[in-house]
Amino acid sequence: MPTVSKDKPVRTAPAPLVPAPLVRRWLLPSALADQLDPDADRSGRRSRRTARDWLVDFVCFLLAVLIGLLGADTLEQEPDLPYAWGVADQLIGAAACAAVWLRRRWPAGLAVALVPVGLVSVTSAGAALVSLFTVAVHRPFRYTAWLTVANVLVQPLFYWVRPDPELPYLGTVLLGVLLAVTVAGWGMLARSKRQLLLSLRDRARRVETEARLRSEQAQRLAREAIAREMHDVLAHRLTLLSVHAGALEFRPDASREEVARAAGVIRESAHEALQDLREIIGVLRAGDSDDAGRPQPTLAALDALVAESRQAGMEVTFVRHVTDPAAVPASVGRTAYRVAQEALTNARKHAPGTEVALSVTGAPGDGLAVSVRNGPPEGDVPGVPGSGQGLIGLTERATLAGGTLEHGPTADGGFEVRARLPWG
């Protein structure tokens, strides 16, 4: 007959799935995309430009050409400038703008080459600023500092030789210095953002590695703990077997019925000991186990567990529909008890004061199903210490028993643990 306490239906809600974020490579700079991609080929070859790189390079080229054209307009306002010098200025500026397409391959070399060019060509100013920005983005601070100082020192010399006809000497020098410092600062800001993103990536990878190591350690400790538990059970079986065998040895005058009864106990104990030994070997051979499994009672002790929880102040609804509970295998009963115990403990810690619904159903051939569900916590719940490995341990224990375990939040904000165990 089923045992029912406060019979209420238990709703089952699947755990929500959160899709992993996807980052498109063509939206990132090539250098950053290669470092963020763990599967990228780092054989020493230069990174291929992404669509974003081509767009940025084209914009930088247009910017250099635009500033060069503005500088070319000022050549007509210099009456003392020789014609040949003006033509050479424009040719040098055109070559400098074309060299902007090489800024990713040789950023520092291009910037250094354009420093002396800035002394003789006003139309190369745009290319010089683009090269300075590139160095600030792709090279350490010392390169940016030296090249910024060099560009700043070029300004007074250039405007001394070729003063601006409309602005005073000091004003043009300050304007040029301010422009160079602003471009360098903008580039260093972009570089710092990239470094911050890479540091966050590295930190996330370290956290994942540490979490995996903690999980593996918890699994190893669980294997050892479960093996110790099974060892205690095995020792009990062997002791019982030894006692009955000794009784037969020291009671040669025992009746036929007593001998048959003792032989049956010995045969059953040997069979169960062999089963426990197989379980121990399976646990020790498993590549990944989990949380510490302490010695536990069987399925018959669920009533006492629920009673203890109610005495502790929990409101527990217990529904049990199990055909022939005495026929449940000991290992399956221990696993079911462990699932219920851990789930009730978690509900008491993380959702105190809420109603918990415990359901156990099953029959031989259909398996044993355990479900523990609690509602959302009322108000803010203070954090409680814990390793967070309990559910991992339950999953491994259910797997070792040949079953499955699922857990996750419900639609109303609560939490549910569902286990299905084989019962042949």
Short mmCIF file of C-alpha atoms in Angstrom, two decimals:
data_model
loop_
_atom_site.label_atom_id
_atom_site.label_comp_id
_atom_site.label_asym_id
_atom_site.label_seq_id
_atom_site.Cartn_x
_atom_site.Cartn_y
_atom_site.Cartn_z
CA MET A 1 0.00 0.00 0.00
CA PRO A 2 1.35 3.47 -0.79
CA THR A 3 2.32 5.79 2.02
CA VAL A 4 1.09 9.36 1.50
CA SER A 5 1.62 12.42 3.65
CA LYS A 6 -0.10 15.68 2.57
CA ASP A 7 -0.68 14.30 -0.90
CA LYS A 8 0.06 17.14 -3.32
CA PRO A 9 1.13 16.92 -6.94
CA VAL A 10 4.78 17.57 -7.68
CA ARG A 11 5.36 19.56 -10.84
CA THR A 12 8.44 18.85 -12.89
CA ALA A 13 10.02 21.72 -14.78
CA PRO A 14 13.08 21.37 -16.96
CA ALA A 15 16.16 23.37 -16.11
CA PRO A 16 16.57 26.39 -18.38
CA LEU A 17 19.37 26.25 -20.86
CA VAL A 18 21.52 29.36 -21.39
CA PRO A 19 23.16 29.49 -24.79
CA ALA A 20 26.86 30.26 -24.82
CA PRO A 21 27.73 33.66 -26.27
CA LEU A 22 29.25 33.68 -29.75
CA VAL A 23 31.89 36.20 -30.85
CA ARG A 24 32.28 36.74 -34.59
CA ARG A 25 35.93 36.91 -35.60
CA TRP A 26 35.45 39.46 -38.37
CA LEU A 27 34.28 42.05 -35.81
CA LEU A 28 37.60 41.88 -33.92
CA PRO A 29 41.12 43.01 -34.80
CA SER A 30 43.17 40.14 -36.18
CA ALA A 31 45.74 40.23 -33.35
CA LEU A 32 43.03 40.20 -30.71
CA ALA A 33 40.95 37.54 -32.47
CA ASP A 34 43.91 35.15 -32.69
CA GLN A 35 44.68 35.55 -28.99
CA LEU A 36 41.06 35.07 -27.96
CA ASP A 37 40.63 31.98 -30.13
CA PRO A 38 42.12 28.93 -28.34
CA ASP A 39 42.15 26.98 -31.62
CA ALA A 40 43.97 29.63 -33.66
CA ASP A 41 47.11 28.61 -35.52
CA ARG A 42 50.13 30.17 -33.75
CA SER A 43 52.86 28.66 -35.89
CA GLY A 44 54.61 32.03 -36.28
CA ARG A 45 52.83 33.19 -39.40
CA ARG A 46 51.47 36.73 -39.52
CA SER A 47 47.80 37.07 -38.65
CA ARG A 48 45.44 37.50 -41.57
CA ARG A 49 43.47 40.71 -41.59
CA THR A 50 39.83 40.51 -40.67
CA ALA A 51 37.04 42.51 -42.32
CA ARG A 52 37.34 45.03 -39.51
CA ASP A 53 41.08 45.41 -40.17
CA TRP A 54 40.49 46.17 -43.84
CA LEU A 55 37.85 48.75 -42.96
CA VAL A 56 40.09 50.43 -40.37
CA ASP A 57 43.07 50.45 -42.76
CA PHE A 58 40.98 52.03 -45.49
CA VAL A 59 39.70 54.72 -43.10
CA CYS A 60 43.26 55.44 -41.91
CA PHE A 61 44.42 55.74 -45.52
CA LEU A 62 41.61 58.17 -46.35
CA LEU A 63 42.40 60.18 -43.21
CA ALA A 64 46.08 60.41 -44.17
CA VAL A 65 45.14 61.48 -47.71
CA LEU A 66 42.67 64.10 -46.41
CA ILE A 67 45.23 65.65 -44.05
CA GLY A 68 47.79 65.54 -46.88
CA LEU A 69 45.41 67.41 -49.21
CA LEU A 70 44.82 70.04 -46.54
CA GLY A 71 48.59 70.42 -46.23
CA ALA A 72 48.95 70.65 -50.03
CA ASP A 73 46.57 73.64 -50.02
CA THR A 74 48.93 75.49 -47.72
CA LEU A 75 51.79 75.11 -50.19
CA GLU A 76 50.27 77.80 -52.41
CA GLN A 77 50.33 80.19 -49.46
CA GLU A 78 54.11 79.94 -49.13
CA PRO A 79 55.45 82.50 -51.64
CA ASP A 80 59.11 81.79 -50.92
CA LEU A 81 58.76 78.02 -51.43
CA PRO A 82 60.59 76.83 -54.57
CA TYR A 83 58.45 75.04 -57.12
CA ALA A 84 60.63 71.92 -57.08
CA TRP A 85 60.39 71.70 -53.31
CA GLY A 86 56.60 71.92 -53.49
CA VAL A 87 56.43 69.11 -56.06
CA ALA A 88 58.81 66.99 -53.98
CA ASP A 89 56.70 67.69 -50.89
CA GLN A 90 53.61 66.33 -52.62
CA LEU A 91 55.40 63.28 -54.01
CA ILE A 92 56.82 62.44 -50.60
CA GLY A 93 53.39 62.89 -49.04
CA ALA A 94 51.79 60.57 -51.61
CA ALA A 95 54.43 57.91 -50.90
CA ALA A 96 53.87 58.31 -47.15
CA CYS A 97 50.10 57.86 -47.58
CA ALA A 98 50.66 54.73 -49.66
CA ALA A 99 52.99 53.39 -46.95
CA VAL A 100 50.09 53.53 -44.49
CA TRP A 101 48.99 50.13 -45.87
CA LEU A 102 52.23 48.68 -44.39
CA ARG A 103 51.57 50.00 -40.90
CA ARG A 104 50.52 46.59 -39.52
CA ARG A 105 53.61 44.77 -40.81
CA TRP A 106 56.23 47.35 -39.73
CA PRO A 107 54.53 49.77 -37.32
CA ALA A 108 57.65 51.00 -35.50
CA GLY A 109 59.84 51.09 -38.62
CA LEU A 110 57.27 53.14 -40.56
CA ALA A 111 56.84 55.58 -37.69
CA VAL A 112 60.61 56.07 -37.36
CA ALA A 113 61.01 56.61 -41.11
CA LEU A 114 58.27 59.25 -41.16
CA VAL A 115 59.89 61.35 -38.40
CA PRO A 116 62.63 62.84 -40.66
CA VAL A 117 60.17 62.93 -43.55
CA GLY A 118 58.06 65.32 -41.46
CA LEU A 119 60.93 67.84 -41.56
CA VAL A 120 60.65 68.32 -45.33
CA SER A 121 57.04 67.40 -46.22
CA VAL A 122 53.90 68.97 -44.85
CA THR A 123 51.69 66.58 -46.83
CA SER A 124 53.05 63.59 -44.91
CA ALA A 125 51.63 64.83 -41.60
CA GLY A 126 48.55 62.60 -41.85
CA ALA A 127 50.61 59.47 -42.50
CA ALA A 128 52.89 60.36 -39.57
CA LEU A 129 49.91 60.66 -37.20
CA VAL A 130 48.46 57.34 -38.39
CA SER A 131 51.82 55.60 -37.89
CA LEU A 132 52.16 57.08 -34.40
CA PHE A 133 48.67 55.83 -33.51
CA THR A 134 49.57 52.36 -34.83
CA VAL A 135 52.71 52.18 -32.67
CA ALA A 136 50.70 53.25 -29.61
CA VAL A 137 48.20 50.43 -30.23
CA HIS A 138 50.57 47.59 -31.13
CA ARG A 139 53.80 48.35 -29.25
CA PRO A 140 54.78 48.86 -25.58
CA PHE A 141 54.78 52.29 -23.98
CA ARG A 142 58.51 52.95 -24.41
CA TYR A 143 58.20 52.88 -28.21
CA THR A 144 55.24 55.26 -28.09
CA ALA A 145 57.04 57.62 -25.70
CA TRP A 146 60.20 57.92 -27.83
CA LEU A 147 58.28 58.40 -31.08
CA THR A 148 55.94 60.96 -29.48
CA VAL A 149 58.95 62.94 -28.22
CA ALA A 150 60.53 62.75 -31.68
CA ASN A 151 57.37 64.04 -33.37
CA VAL A 152 57.09 66.82 -30.79
CA LEU A 153 60.69 67.93 -31.38
CA VAL A 154 60.12 68.00 -35.14
CA GLN A 155 57.34 70.58 -34.82
CA PRO A 156 59.48 73.62 -33.76
CA LEU A 157 62.13 72.85 -36.39
CA PHE A 158 59.63 72.44 -39.22
CA TYR A 159 57.66 75.59 -38.46
CA TRP A 160 60.91 77.54 -37.97
CA VAL A 161 61.96 76.66 -41.50
CA ARG A 162 58.48 76.87 -43.02
CA PRO A 163 56.30 79.13 -40.86
CA ASP A 164 52.55 79.14 -41.31
CA PRO A 165 51.46 82.33 -43.09
CA GLU A 166 48.22 82.67 -41.10
CA LEU A 167 49.04 81.46 -37.55
CA PRO A 168 51.77 82.65 -35.18
CA TYR A 169 54.79 80.45 -34.68
CA LEU A 170 53.98 79.51 -31.07
CA GLY A 171 50.37 78.70 -31.91
CA THR A 172 51.26 76.34 -34.74
CA VAL A 173 53.87 74.57 -32.61
CA LEU A 174 51.43 74.08 -29.71
CA LEU A 175 48.74 72.86 -32.11
CA GLY A 176 51.11 70.28 -33.63
CA VAL A 177 52.32 69.10 -30.21
CA LEU A 178 48.75 68.81 -28.92
CA LEU A 179 47.73 66.80 -31.98
CA ALA A 180 50.64 64.36 -31.62
CA VAL A 181 50.05 63.84 -27.88
CA THR A 182 46.31 63.34 -28.43
CA VAL A 183 46.87 60.70 -31.11
CA ALA A 184 49.41 58.87 -28.94
CA GLY A 185 47.06 58.93 -25.95
CA TRP A 186 44.17 57.63 -28.04
CA GLY A 187 46.30 54.74 -29.26
CA MET A 188 47.45 53.85 -25.73
CA LEU A 189 43.82 53.87 -24.59
CA ALA A 190 42.90 51.39 -27.33
CA ARG A 191 45.88 49.21 -26.36
CA SER A 192 44.87 49.24 -22.68
CA LYS A 193 41.35 48.12 -23.58
CA ARG A 194 42.74 45.21 -25.58
CA GLN A 195 45.05 44.21 -22.75
CA LEU A 196 42.16 44.37 -20.30
CA LEU A 197 40.08 42.09 -22.52
CA LEU A 198 42.96 39.61 -22.81
CA SER A 199 43.55 39.67 -19.05
CA LEU A 200 39.88 38.93 -18.45
CA ARG A 201 40.13 36.06 -20.94
CA ASP A 202 43.16 34.64 -19.13
CA ARG A 203 41.47 35.02 -15.77
CA ALA A 204 38.37 33.20 -17.04
CA ARG A 205 40.54 30.35 -18.35
CA ARG A 206 42.34 30.09 -15.02
CA VAL A 207 39.02 29.98 -13.18
CA GLU A 208 37.78 27.22 -15.50
CA THR A 209 40.99 25.25 -14.97
CA GLU A 210 40.80 25.63 -11.20
CA ALA A 211 37.13 24.62 -11.21
CA ARG A 212 37.95 21.54 -13.26
CA LEU A 213 40.78 20.62 -10.89
CA ARG A 214 38.52 21.09 -7.87
CA SER A 215 35.87 18.94 -9.52
CA GLU A 216 38.40 16.22 -10.31
CA GLN A 217 39.70 16.33 -6.75
CA ALA A 218 36.16 16.10 -5.39
CA GLN A 219 35.48 13.16 -7.69
CA ARG A 220 38.63 11.39 -6.56
CA LEU A 221 37.73 11.91 -2.90
CA ALA A 222 34.23 10.65 -3.62
CA ARG A 223 35.58 7.49 -5.24
CA GLU A 224 37.69 6.83 -2.19
CA ALA A 225 34.84 7.57 0.22
CA ILE A 226 32.35 5.40 -1.67
CA ALA A 227 34.95 2.62 -1.85
CA ARG A 228 35.49 2.87 1.91
CA GLU A 229 31.75 2.67 2.47
CA MET A 230 31.48 -0.41 0.26
CA HIS A 231 34.53 -1.87 1.99
CA ASP A 232 32.74 -1.63 5.33
CA VAL A 233 29.71 -3.38 3.87
CA LEU A 234 31.93 -6.03 2.31
CA ALA A 235 33.71 -6.58 5.61
CA HIS A 236 30.33 -7.08 7.27
CA ARG A 237 29.33 -9.67 4.65
CA LEU A 238 32.59 -11.57 5.02
CA THR A 239 32.37 -11.51 8.81
CA LEU A 240 28.86 -12.93 8.64
CA LEU A 241 30.05 -15.60 6.23
CA SER A 242 32.97 -16.47 8.52
CA VAL A 243 30.70 -16.77 11.56
CA HIS A 244 28.34 -19.22 9.89
CA ALA A 245 31.21 -21.21 8.39
CA GLY A 246 32.79 -21.42 11.84
CA ALA A 247 29.52 -22.58 13.32
CA LEU A 248 29.40 -25.44 10.83
CA GLU A 249 33.00 -26.31 11.66
CA PHE A 250 32.47 -26.42 15.42
CA ARG A 251 28.99 -28.00 15.28
CA PRO A 252 29.47 -31.23 13.35
CA ASP A 253 26.46 -32.68 15.18
CA ALA A 254 24.09 -29.99 13.86
CA SER A 255 20.81 -31.16 12.37
CA ARG A 256 20.20 -31.30 8.64
CA GLU A 257 17.92 -28.23 8.86
CA GLU A 258 20.53 -26.16 10.72
CA VAL A 259 23.22 -27.14 8.21
CA ALA A 260 20.97 -26.25 5.28
CA ARG A 261 20.04 -22.92 6.88
CA ALA A 262 23.68 -22.02 7.57
CA ALA A 263 24.70 -23.04 4.05
CA GLY A 264 21.97 -20.81 2.62
CA VAL A 265 23.21 -17.85 4.67
CA ILE A 266 26.77 -18.53 3.56
CA ARG A 267 25.74 -18.75 -0.10
CA GLU A 268 23.69 -15.52 0.11
CA SER A 269 26.45 -13.67 1.97
CA ALA A 270 29.07 -14.82 -0.55
CA HIS A 271 26.86 -13.65 -3.43
CA GLU A 272 26.26 -10.23 -1.85
CA ALA A 273 29.97 -9.89 -0.99
CA LEU A 274 30.83 -10.61 -4.61
CA GLN A 275 28.37 -7.93 -5.75
CA ASP A 276 29.85 -5.40 -3.32
CA LEU A 277 33.35 -6.27 -4.48
CA ARG A 278 32.33 -5.60 -8.08
CA GLU A 279 30.92 -2.23 -7.05
CA ILE A 280 34.17 -1.32 -5.30
CA ILE A 281 36.19 -2.25 -8.39
CA GLY A 282 33.80 -0.25 -10.58
CA VAL A 283 34.19 2.81 -8.37
CA LEU A 284 37.98 2.60 -8.33
CA ARG A 285 38.11 2.08 -12.10
CA ALA A 286 35.81 5.02 -12.83
CA GLY A 287 37.67 7.91 -14.42
CA ASP A 288 35.59 10.54 -12.67
CA SER A 289 33.63 10.28 -9.44
CA ASP A 290 32.49 12.93 -7.11
CA ASP A 291 31.32 14.09 -3.77
CA ALA A 292 32.00 12.34 -0.51
CA GLY A 293 29.51 9.52 0.02
CA ARG A 294 29.22 8.72 3.70
CA PRO A 295 27.83 5.37 4.98
CA GLN A 296 24.06 5.68 4.62
CA PRO A 297 20.91 3.78 5.48
CA THR A 298 18.73 2.24 2.78
CA LEU A 299 15.35 3.20 1.31
CA ALA A 300 13.53 2.01 4.44
CA ALA A 301 15.12 4.85 6.43
CA LEU A 302 13.42 7.60 4.40
CA ASP A 303 10.63 7.85 6.96
CA ALA A 304 13.19 8.59 9.68
CA LEU A 305 14.92 11.12 7.43
CA VAL A 306 11.65 12.95 6.78
CA ALA A 307 10.82 12.87 10.49
CA GLU A 308 14.20 14.37 11.34
CA SER A 309 13.69 17.12 8.78
CA ARG A 310 10.28 17.96 10.18
CA GLN A 311 11.67 18.07 13.70
CA ALA A 312 14.27 20.55 12.40
CA GLY A 313 11.43 22.85 11.32
CA MET A 314 11.10 21.93 7.66
CA GLU A 315 7.72 21.47 5.99
CA VAL A 316 8.14 18.26 4.01
CA THR A 317 5.50 16.60 1.86
CA PHE A 318 6.38 12.93 1.41
CA VAL A 319 4.72 10.79 -1.27
CA ARG A 320 5.87 7.18 -1.70
CA HIS A 321 4.47 4.72 -4.24
CA VAL A 322 6.91 1.80 -4.20
CA THR A 323 5.87 -1.74 -4.99
CA ASP A 324 7.48 -4.12 -2.49
CA PRO A 325 10.02 -1.74 -0.84
CA ALA A 326 11.80 -4.67 0.78
CA ALA A 327 12.81 -5.93 -2.67
CA VAL A 328 14.71 -2.74 -3.56
CA PRO A 329 18.44 -3.60 -3.96
CA ALA A 330 20.61 -2.30 -1.16
CA SER A 331 22.85 -0.20 -3.44
CA VAL A 332 19.83 1.39 -5.14
CA GLY A 333 18.22 2.12 -1.78
CA ARG A 334 21.40 3.72 -0.46
CA THR A 335 21.63 5.90 -3.56
CA ALA A 336 17.98 6.98 -3.30
CA TYR A 337 18.44 7.81 0.36
CA ARG A 338 21.57 9.83 -0.42
CA VAL A 339 19.75 11.81 -3.11
CA ALA A 340 16.89 12.64 -0.76
CA GLN A 341 19.25 13.50 2.11
CA GLU A 342 21.44 15.85 0.07
CA ALA A 343 18.45 17.54 -1.60
CA LEU A 344 16.72 18.15 1.72
CA THR A 345 19.94 19.55 3.15
CA ASN A 346 20.33 21.93 0.21
CA ALA A 347 16.70 23.05 0.52
CA ARG A 348 17.19 23.75 4.21
CA LYS A 349 20.33 25.81 3.51
CA HIS A 350 19.32 27.71 0.38
CA ALA A 351 15.52 28.00 0.75
CA PRO A 352 14.70 27.94 4.49
CA GLY A 353 11.03 28.08 5.39
CA THR A 354 9.77 26.81 2.03
CA GLU A 355 7.75 23.65 1.51
CA VAL A 356 9.69 20.70 0.15
CA ALA A 357 8.01 17.92 -1.83
CA LEU A 358 9.71 14.51 -1.72
CA SER A 359 8.40 11.82 -4.06
CA VAL A 360 9.63 8.22 -4.40
CA THR A 361 7.96 5.93 -6.92
CA GLY A 362 8.93 2.71 -8.64
CA ALA A 363 8.45 -0.98 -9.19
CA PRO A 364 10.64 -3.92 -10.22
CA GLY A 365 11.43 -3.62 -13.91
CA ASP A 366 10.33 0.04 -14.08
CA GLY A 367 13.10 1.52 -11.96
CA LEU A 368 13.03 3.82 -8.94
CA ALA A 369 12.34 7.56 -9.37
CA VAL A 370 13.22 10.12 -6.67
CA SER A 371 12.13 13.75 -6.92
CA VAL A 372 12.82 16.53 -4.40
CA ARG A 373 11.43 19.98 -5.17
CA ASN A 374 11.31 23.18 -3.15
CA GLY A 375 9.75 26.53 -3.88
CA PRO A 376 11.54 29.87 -4.22
CA PRO A 377 13.11 31.26 -1.03
CA GLU A 378 11.18 33.89 0.85
CA GLY A 379 13.24 37.07 0.92
CA ASP A 380 17.00 37.33 0.89
CA VAL A 381 18.81 34.24 2.07
CA PRO A 382 22.26 34.79 3.62
CA GLY A 383 25.10 32.96 1.94
CA VAL A 384 26.06 29.65 3.48
CA PRO A 385 29.49 28.04 3.26
CA GLY A 386 29.82 24.98 1.09
CA SER A 387 31.97 23.50 -1.65
CA GLY A 388 29.14 23.19 -4.16
CA GLN A 389 30.18 19.64 -4.98
CA GLY A 390 27.19 17.85 -3.41
CA LEU A 391 25.14 17.71 -6.61
CA ILE A 392 28.20 16.54 -8.53
CA GLY A 393 28.54 13.72 -6.02
CA LEU A 394 24.89 12.77 -6.40
CA THR A 395 25.26 12.64 -10.18
CA GLU A 396 28.26 10.36 -9.98
CA ARG A 397 26.64 8.13 -7.38
CA ALA A 398 23.55 7.74 -9.58
CA THR A 399 25.78 7.02 -12.60
CA LEU A 400 27.70 4.34 -10.71
CA ALA A 401 24.39 2.75 -9.78
CA GLY A 402 23.41 2.67 -13.48
CA GLY A 403 20.93 5.56 -13.28
CA THR A 404 20.75 9.26 -14.05
CA LEU A 405 20.29 12.46 -12.07
CA GLU A 406 19.14 15.90 -13.21
CA HIS A 407 18.90 19.11 -11.23
CA GLY A 408 18.14 22.73 -11.92
CA PRO A 409 15.86 25.69 -11.19
CA THR A 410 12.15 25.45 -11.83
CA ALA A 411 9.90 27.91 -13.65
CA ASP A 412 8.63 29.49 -10.40
CA GLY A 413 12.14 30.16 -9.05
CA GLY A 414 12.48 27.03 -6.95
CA PHE A 415 14.81 24.09 -7.40
CA GLU A 416 14.31 20.42 -8.22
CA VAL A 417 16.48 17.30 -8.09
CA ARG A 418 15.30 14.29 -10.11
CA ALA A 419 16.95 10.86 -10.05
CA ARG A 420 16.04 7.63 -11.86
CA LEU A 421 17.70 4.43 -10.70
CA PRO A 422 17.52 0.92 -12.18
CA TRP A 423 15.50 -1.72 -10.37
CA GLY A 424 15.72 -4.95 -12.26
#
